[in-house]
Each structure stands twice: as C-alpha cells, then as structure tokens.
CSV table of N, CA and C in Angstrom, one decimal:
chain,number,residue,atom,x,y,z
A,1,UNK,N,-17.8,2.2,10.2
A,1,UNK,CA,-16.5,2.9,10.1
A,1,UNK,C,-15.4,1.8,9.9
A,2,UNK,N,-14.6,2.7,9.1
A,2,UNK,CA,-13.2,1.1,9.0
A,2,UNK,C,-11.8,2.0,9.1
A,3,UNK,N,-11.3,0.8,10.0
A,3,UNK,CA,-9.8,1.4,10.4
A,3,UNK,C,-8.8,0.8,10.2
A,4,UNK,N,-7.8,1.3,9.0
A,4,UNK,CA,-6.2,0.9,8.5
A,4,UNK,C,-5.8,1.4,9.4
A,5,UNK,N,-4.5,-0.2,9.7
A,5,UNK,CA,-3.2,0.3,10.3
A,5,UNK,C,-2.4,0.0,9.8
A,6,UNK,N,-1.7,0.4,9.2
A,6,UNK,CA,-0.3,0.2,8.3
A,6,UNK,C,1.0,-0.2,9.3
A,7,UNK,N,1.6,-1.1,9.1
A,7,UNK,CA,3.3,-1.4,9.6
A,7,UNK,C,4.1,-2.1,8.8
A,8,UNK,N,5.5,-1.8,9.0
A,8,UNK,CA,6.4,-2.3,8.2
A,8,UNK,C,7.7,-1.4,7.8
A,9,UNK,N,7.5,-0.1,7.6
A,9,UNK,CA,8.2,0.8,7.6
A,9,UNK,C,9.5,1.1,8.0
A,10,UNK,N,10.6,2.0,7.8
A,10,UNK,CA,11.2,2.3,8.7
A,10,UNK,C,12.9,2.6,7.6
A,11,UNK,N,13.7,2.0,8.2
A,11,UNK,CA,15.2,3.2,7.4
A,11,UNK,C,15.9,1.9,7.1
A,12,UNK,N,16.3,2.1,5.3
A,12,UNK,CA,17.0,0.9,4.8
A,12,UNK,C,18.0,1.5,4.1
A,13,UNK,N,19.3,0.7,3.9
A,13,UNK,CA,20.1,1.0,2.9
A,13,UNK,C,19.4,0.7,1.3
A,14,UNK,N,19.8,1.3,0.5
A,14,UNK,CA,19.6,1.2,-0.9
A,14,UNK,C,20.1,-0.3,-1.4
A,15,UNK,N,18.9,-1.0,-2.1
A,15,UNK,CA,19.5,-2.4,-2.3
A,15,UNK,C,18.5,-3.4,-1.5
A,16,UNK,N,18.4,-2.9,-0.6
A,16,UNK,CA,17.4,-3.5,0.5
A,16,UNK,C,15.9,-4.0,0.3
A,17,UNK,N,15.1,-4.7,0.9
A,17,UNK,CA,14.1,-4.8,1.6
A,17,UNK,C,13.5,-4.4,2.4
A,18,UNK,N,11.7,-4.3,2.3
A,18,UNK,CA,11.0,-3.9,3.5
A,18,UNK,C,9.4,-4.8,2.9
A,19,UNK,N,8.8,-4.9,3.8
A,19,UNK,CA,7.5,-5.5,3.7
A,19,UNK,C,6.5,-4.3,4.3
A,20,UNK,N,5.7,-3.9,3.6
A,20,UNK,CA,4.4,-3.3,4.4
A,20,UNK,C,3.2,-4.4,5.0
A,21,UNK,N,2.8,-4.0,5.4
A,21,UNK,CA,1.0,-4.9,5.8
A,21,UNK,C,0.2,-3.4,6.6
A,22,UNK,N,-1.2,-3.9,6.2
A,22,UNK,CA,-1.9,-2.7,5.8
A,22,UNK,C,-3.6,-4.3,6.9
A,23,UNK,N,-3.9,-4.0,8.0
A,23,UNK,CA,-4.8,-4.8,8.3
A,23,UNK,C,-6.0,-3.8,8.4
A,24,UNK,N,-7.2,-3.8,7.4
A,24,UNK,CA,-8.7,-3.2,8.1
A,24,UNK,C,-8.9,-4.2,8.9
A,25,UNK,N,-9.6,-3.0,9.8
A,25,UNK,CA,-11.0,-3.9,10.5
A,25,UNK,C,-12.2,-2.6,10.5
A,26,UNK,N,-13.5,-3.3,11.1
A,26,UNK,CA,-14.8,-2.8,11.3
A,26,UNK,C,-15.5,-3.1,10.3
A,27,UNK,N,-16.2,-1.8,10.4
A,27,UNK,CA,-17.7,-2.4,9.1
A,27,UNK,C,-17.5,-2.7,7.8
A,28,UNK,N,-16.7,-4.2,7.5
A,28,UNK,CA,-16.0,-4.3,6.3
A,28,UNK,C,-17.1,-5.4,5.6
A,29,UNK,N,-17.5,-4.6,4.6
A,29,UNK,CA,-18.2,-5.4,3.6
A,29,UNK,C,-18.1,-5.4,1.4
A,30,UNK,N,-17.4,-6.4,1.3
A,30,UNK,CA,-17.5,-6.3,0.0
A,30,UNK,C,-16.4,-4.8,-0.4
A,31,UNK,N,-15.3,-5.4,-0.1
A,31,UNK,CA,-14.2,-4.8,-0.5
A,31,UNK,C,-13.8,-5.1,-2.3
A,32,UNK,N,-13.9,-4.1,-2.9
A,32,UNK,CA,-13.4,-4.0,-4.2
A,32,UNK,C,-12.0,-4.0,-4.5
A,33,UNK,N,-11.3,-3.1,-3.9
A,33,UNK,CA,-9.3,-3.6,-3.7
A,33,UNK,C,-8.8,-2.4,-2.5
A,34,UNK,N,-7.9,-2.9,-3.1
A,34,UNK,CA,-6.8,-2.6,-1.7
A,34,UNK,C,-5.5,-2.4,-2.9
A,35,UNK,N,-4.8,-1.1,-1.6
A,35,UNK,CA,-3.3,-0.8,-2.4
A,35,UNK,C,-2.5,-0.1,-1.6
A,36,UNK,N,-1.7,0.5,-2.4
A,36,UNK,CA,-0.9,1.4,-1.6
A,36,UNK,C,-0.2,2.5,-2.6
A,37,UNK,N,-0.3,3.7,-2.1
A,37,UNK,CA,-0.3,5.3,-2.5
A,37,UNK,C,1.2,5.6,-1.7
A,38,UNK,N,2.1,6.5,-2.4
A,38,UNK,CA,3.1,7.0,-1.5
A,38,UNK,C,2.9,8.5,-1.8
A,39,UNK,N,3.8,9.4,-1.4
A,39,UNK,CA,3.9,10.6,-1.1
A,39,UNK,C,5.1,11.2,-0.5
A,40,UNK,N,6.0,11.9,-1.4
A,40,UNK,CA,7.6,12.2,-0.7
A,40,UNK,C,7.2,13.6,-0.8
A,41,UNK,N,8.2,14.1,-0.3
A,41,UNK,CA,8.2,15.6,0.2
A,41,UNK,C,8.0,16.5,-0.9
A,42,UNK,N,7.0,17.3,-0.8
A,42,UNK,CA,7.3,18.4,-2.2
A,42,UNK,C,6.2,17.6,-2.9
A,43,UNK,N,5.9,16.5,-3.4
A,43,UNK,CA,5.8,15.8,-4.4
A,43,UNK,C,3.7,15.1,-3.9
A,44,UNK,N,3.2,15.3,-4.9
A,44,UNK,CA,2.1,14.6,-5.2
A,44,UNK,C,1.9,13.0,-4.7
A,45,UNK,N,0.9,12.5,-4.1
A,45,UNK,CA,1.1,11.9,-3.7
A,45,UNK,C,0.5,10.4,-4.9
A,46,UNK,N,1.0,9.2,-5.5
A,46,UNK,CA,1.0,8.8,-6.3
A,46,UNK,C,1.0,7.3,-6.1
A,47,UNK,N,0.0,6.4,-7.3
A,47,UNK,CA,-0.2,5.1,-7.0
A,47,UNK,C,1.1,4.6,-7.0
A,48,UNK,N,1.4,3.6,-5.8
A,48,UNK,CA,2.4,2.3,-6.1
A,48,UNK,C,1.7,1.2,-6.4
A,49,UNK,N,0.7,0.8,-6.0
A,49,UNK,CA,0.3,-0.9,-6.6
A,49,UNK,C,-0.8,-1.0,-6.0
A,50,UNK,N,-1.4,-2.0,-6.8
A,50,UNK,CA,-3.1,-2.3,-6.5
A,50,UNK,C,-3.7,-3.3,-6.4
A,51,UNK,N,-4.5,-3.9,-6.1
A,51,UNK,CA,-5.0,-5.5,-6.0
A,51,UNK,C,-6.8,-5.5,-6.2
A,52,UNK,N,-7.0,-5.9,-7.0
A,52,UNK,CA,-8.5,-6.2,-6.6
A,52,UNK,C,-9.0,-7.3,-6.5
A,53,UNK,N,-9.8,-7.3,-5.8
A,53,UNK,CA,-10.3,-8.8,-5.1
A,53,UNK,C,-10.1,-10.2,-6.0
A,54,UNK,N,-10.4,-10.3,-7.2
A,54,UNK,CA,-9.8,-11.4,-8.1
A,54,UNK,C,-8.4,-11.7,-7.8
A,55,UNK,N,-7.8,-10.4,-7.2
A,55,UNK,CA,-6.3,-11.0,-7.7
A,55,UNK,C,-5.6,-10.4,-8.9
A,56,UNK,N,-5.9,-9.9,-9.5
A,56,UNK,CA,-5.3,-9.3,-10.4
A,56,UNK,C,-4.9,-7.8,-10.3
A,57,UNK,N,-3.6,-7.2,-10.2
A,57,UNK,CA,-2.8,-6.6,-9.5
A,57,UNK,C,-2.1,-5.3,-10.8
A,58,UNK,N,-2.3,-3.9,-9.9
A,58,UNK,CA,-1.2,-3.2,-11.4
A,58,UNK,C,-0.1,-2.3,-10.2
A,59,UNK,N,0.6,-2.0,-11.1
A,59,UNK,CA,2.1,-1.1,-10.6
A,59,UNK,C,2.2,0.1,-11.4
A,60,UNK,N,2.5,0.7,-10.6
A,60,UNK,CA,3.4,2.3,-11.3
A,60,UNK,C,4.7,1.6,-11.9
A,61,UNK,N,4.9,2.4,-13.0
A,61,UNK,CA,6.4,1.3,-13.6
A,61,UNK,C,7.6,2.2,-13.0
A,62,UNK,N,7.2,2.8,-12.3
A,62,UNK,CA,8.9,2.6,-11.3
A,62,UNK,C,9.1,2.0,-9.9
A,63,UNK,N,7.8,1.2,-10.3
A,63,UNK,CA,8.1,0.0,-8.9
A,63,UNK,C,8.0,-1.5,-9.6
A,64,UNK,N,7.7,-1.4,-10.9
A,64,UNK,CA,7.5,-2.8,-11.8
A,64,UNK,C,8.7,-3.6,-11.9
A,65,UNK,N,8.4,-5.0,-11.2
A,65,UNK,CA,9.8,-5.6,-11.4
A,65,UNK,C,11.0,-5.6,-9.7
A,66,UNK,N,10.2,-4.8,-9.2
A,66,UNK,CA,11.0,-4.9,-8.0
A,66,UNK,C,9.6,-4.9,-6.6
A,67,UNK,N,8.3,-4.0,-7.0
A,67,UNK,CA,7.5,-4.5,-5.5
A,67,UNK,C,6.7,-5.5,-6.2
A,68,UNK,N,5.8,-6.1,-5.0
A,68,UNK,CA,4.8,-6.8,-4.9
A,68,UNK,C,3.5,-6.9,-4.1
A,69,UNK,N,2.9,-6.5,-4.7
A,69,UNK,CA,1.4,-6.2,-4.2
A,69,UNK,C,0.4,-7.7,-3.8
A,70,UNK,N,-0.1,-8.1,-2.7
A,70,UNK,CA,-0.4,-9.5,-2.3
A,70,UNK,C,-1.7,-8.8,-0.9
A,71,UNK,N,-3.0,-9.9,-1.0
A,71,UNK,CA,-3.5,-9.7,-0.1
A,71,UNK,C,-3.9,-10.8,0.6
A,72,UNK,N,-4.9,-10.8,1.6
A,72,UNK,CA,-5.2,-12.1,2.3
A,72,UNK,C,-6.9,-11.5,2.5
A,73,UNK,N,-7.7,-11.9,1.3
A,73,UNK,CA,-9.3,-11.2,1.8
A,73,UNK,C,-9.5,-11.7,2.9
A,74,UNK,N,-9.5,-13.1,3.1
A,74,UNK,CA,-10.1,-13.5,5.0
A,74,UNK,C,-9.5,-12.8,5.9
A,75,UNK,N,-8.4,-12.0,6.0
A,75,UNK,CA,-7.7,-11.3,6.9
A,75,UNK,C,-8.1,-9.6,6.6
A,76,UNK,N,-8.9,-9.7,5.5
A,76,UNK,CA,-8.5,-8.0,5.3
A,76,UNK,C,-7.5,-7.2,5.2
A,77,UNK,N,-6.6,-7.7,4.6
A,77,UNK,CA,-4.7,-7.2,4.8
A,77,UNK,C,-4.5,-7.1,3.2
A,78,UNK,N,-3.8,-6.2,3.5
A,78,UNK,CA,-2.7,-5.9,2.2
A,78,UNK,C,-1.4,-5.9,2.4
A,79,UNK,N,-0.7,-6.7,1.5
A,79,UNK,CA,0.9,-6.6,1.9
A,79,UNK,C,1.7,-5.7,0.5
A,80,UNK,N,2.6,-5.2,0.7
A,80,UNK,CA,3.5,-4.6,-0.1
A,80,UNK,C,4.8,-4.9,0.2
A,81,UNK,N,5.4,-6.0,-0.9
A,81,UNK,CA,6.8,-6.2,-0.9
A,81,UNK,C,7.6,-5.8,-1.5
A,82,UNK,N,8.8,-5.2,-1.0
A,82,UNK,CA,9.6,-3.9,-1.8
A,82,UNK,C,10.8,-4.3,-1.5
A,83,UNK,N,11.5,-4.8,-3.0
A,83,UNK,CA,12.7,-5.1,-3.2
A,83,UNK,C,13.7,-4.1,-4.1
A,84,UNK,N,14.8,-4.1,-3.8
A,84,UNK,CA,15.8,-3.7,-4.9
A,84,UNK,C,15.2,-1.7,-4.7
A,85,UNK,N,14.8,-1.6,-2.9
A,85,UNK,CA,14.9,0.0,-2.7
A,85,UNK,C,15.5,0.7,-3.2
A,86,UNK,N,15.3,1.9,-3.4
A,86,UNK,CA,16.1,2.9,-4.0
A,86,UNK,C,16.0,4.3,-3.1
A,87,UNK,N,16.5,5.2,-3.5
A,87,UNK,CA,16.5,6.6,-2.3
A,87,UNK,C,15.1,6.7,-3.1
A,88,UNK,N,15.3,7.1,-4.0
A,88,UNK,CA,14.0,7.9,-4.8
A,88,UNK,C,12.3,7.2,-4.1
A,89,UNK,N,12.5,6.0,-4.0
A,89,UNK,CA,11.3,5.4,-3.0
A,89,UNK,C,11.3,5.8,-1.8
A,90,UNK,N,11.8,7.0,-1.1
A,90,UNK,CA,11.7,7.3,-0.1
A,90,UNK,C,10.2,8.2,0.0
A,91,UNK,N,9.3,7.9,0.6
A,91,UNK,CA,8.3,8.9,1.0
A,91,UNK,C,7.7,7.5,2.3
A,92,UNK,N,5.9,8.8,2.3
A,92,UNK,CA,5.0,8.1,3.4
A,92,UNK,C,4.4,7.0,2.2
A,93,UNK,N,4.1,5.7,3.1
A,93,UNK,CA,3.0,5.2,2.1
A,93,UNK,C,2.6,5.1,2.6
A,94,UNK,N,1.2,4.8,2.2
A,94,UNK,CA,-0.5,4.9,2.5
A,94,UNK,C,-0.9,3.8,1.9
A,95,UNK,N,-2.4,3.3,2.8
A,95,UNK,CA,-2.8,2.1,2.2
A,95,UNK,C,-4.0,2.4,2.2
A,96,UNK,N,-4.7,2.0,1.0
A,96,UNK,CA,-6.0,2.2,1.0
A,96,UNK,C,-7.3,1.1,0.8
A,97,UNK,N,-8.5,1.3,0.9
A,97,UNK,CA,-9.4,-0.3,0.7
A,97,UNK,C,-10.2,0.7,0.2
A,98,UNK,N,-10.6,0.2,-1.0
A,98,UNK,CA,-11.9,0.9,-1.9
A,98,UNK,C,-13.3,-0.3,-1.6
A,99,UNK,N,-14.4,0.6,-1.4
A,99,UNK,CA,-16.0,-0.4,-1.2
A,99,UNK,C,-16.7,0.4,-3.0
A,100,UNK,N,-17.5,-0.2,-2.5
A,100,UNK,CA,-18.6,0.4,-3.7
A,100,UNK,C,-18.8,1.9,-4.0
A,101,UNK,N,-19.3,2.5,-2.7
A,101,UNK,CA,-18.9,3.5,-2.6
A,101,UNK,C,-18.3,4.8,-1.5
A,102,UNK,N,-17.1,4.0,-1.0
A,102,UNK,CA,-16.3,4.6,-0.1
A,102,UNK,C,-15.0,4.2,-0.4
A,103,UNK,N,-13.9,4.8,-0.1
A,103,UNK,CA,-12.5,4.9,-0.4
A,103,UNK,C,-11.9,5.1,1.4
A,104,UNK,N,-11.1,4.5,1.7
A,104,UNK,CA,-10.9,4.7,3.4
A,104,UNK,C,-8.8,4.6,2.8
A,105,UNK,N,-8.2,5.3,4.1
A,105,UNK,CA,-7.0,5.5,3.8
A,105,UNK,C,-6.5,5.4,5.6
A,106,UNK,N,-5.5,4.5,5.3
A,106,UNK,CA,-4.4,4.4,6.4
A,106,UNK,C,-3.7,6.1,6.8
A,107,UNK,N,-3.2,6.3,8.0
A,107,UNK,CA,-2.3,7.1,8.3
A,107,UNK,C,-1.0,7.6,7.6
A,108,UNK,N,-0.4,6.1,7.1
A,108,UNK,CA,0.7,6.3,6.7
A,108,UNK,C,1.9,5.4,7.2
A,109,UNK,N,3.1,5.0,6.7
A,109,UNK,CA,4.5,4.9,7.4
A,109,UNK,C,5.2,5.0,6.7
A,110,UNK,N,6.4,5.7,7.7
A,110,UNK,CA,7.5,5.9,6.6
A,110,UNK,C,8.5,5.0,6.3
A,111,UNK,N,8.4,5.4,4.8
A,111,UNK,CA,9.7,4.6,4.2
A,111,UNK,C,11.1,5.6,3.4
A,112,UNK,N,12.1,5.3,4.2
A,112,UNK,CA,13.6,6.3,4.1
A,112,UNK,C,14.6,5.0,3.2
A,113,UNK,N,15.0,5.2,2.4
A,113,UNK,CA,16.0,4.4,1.6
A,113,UNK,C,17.2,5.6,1.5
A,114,UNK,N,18.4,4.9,2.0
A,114,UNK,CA,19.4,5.4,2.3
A,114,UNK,C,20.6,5.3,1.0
A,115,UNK,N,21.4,6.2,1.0
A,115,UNK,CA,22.2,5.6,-0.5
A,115,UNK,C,23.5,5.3,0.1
C-alpha cells in the first residue's frame, strides 16, 4: 500500500506564493511520475503539472510560466511551486505517483487565492 500526504496549502492574496510537497511512503517500487491534479468547485478535476522520473516535466498552459513541478526520487516527494496566484487557481490539489500498474492519489489541500 502507499500513502500521500500533501502540505503546503492554505489562503493567499492574488500575486502570491505557495509551495506544495506531496511525500509517499510504503510499498514504493519503481515509480514512473509524480504530479499534481486540482479540482475547484463545480468544475472537473484537471492536470496542473507532471514529472517523470527522468526529469522531464509538462504543464497545463494556464499554469505555464508561473508553477513548477520538481521532485526528490530518494525522498519520494513532489513539490509544486506556484507563483504569480491567481483567484482562478483556487481549488483542492491532489498529488499523485503513477507505478506500472497503479495510480495512488493524495487526499488533497486547499488552495484559496484571494483577489
């Protein structure tokens, strides 16, 4: 079994900064990537950014240019760095770690950008 815990979250002005980190642990073997998924009210829940193990990284283009998707394989962690917030980036994000063949997902935390 493998367990995300997501932190970092929480209530910013517009303009702002926030950092996520996303740590698995347990039966972690041969992790293919890691990312992070958001989801605002009403609305489908939709990729923000992605990493796969090489290192090579994609974005939704309305976070292109302002987040950053970064991980630490010896740590098992995913970070998500989110600059130049907007209200519209307000939802839950989610972090996820893809295996071969399993997909596992964090809880969630919320991110509120204030205008």
């Amino acid at each position: 079994q493998v367990r995300l815990v997501e932190s970092g979250g929480g209530l910013v002005q517009a303009g702002g900064s926030l950092r996520l980190t996303c740590e698995a642990s347990g039966s972690i073997f041969n992790i293919k990537s890691m990312g992070w998924h958001r989801q605002a009210p009403g609305k489908e829940r939709e990729l923000v950014a992605g990493i796969i193990r090489d290192g090579t990284t994609n974005y939704a283009d309305s976070v292109k240019g302002r987040f950053i998707v970064s991980s630490d394989n010896a740590k098992h962690t995913v970070y998500l760095q989110m600059n130049s917030l907007k209200p519209e980036d307000t939802a839950v994000y989610y972090c996820n770690v893809r295996f071969t063949y399993d997909t596992y997902w964090g809880r969630g935390t919320q991110v509120t950008v204030s205008s």
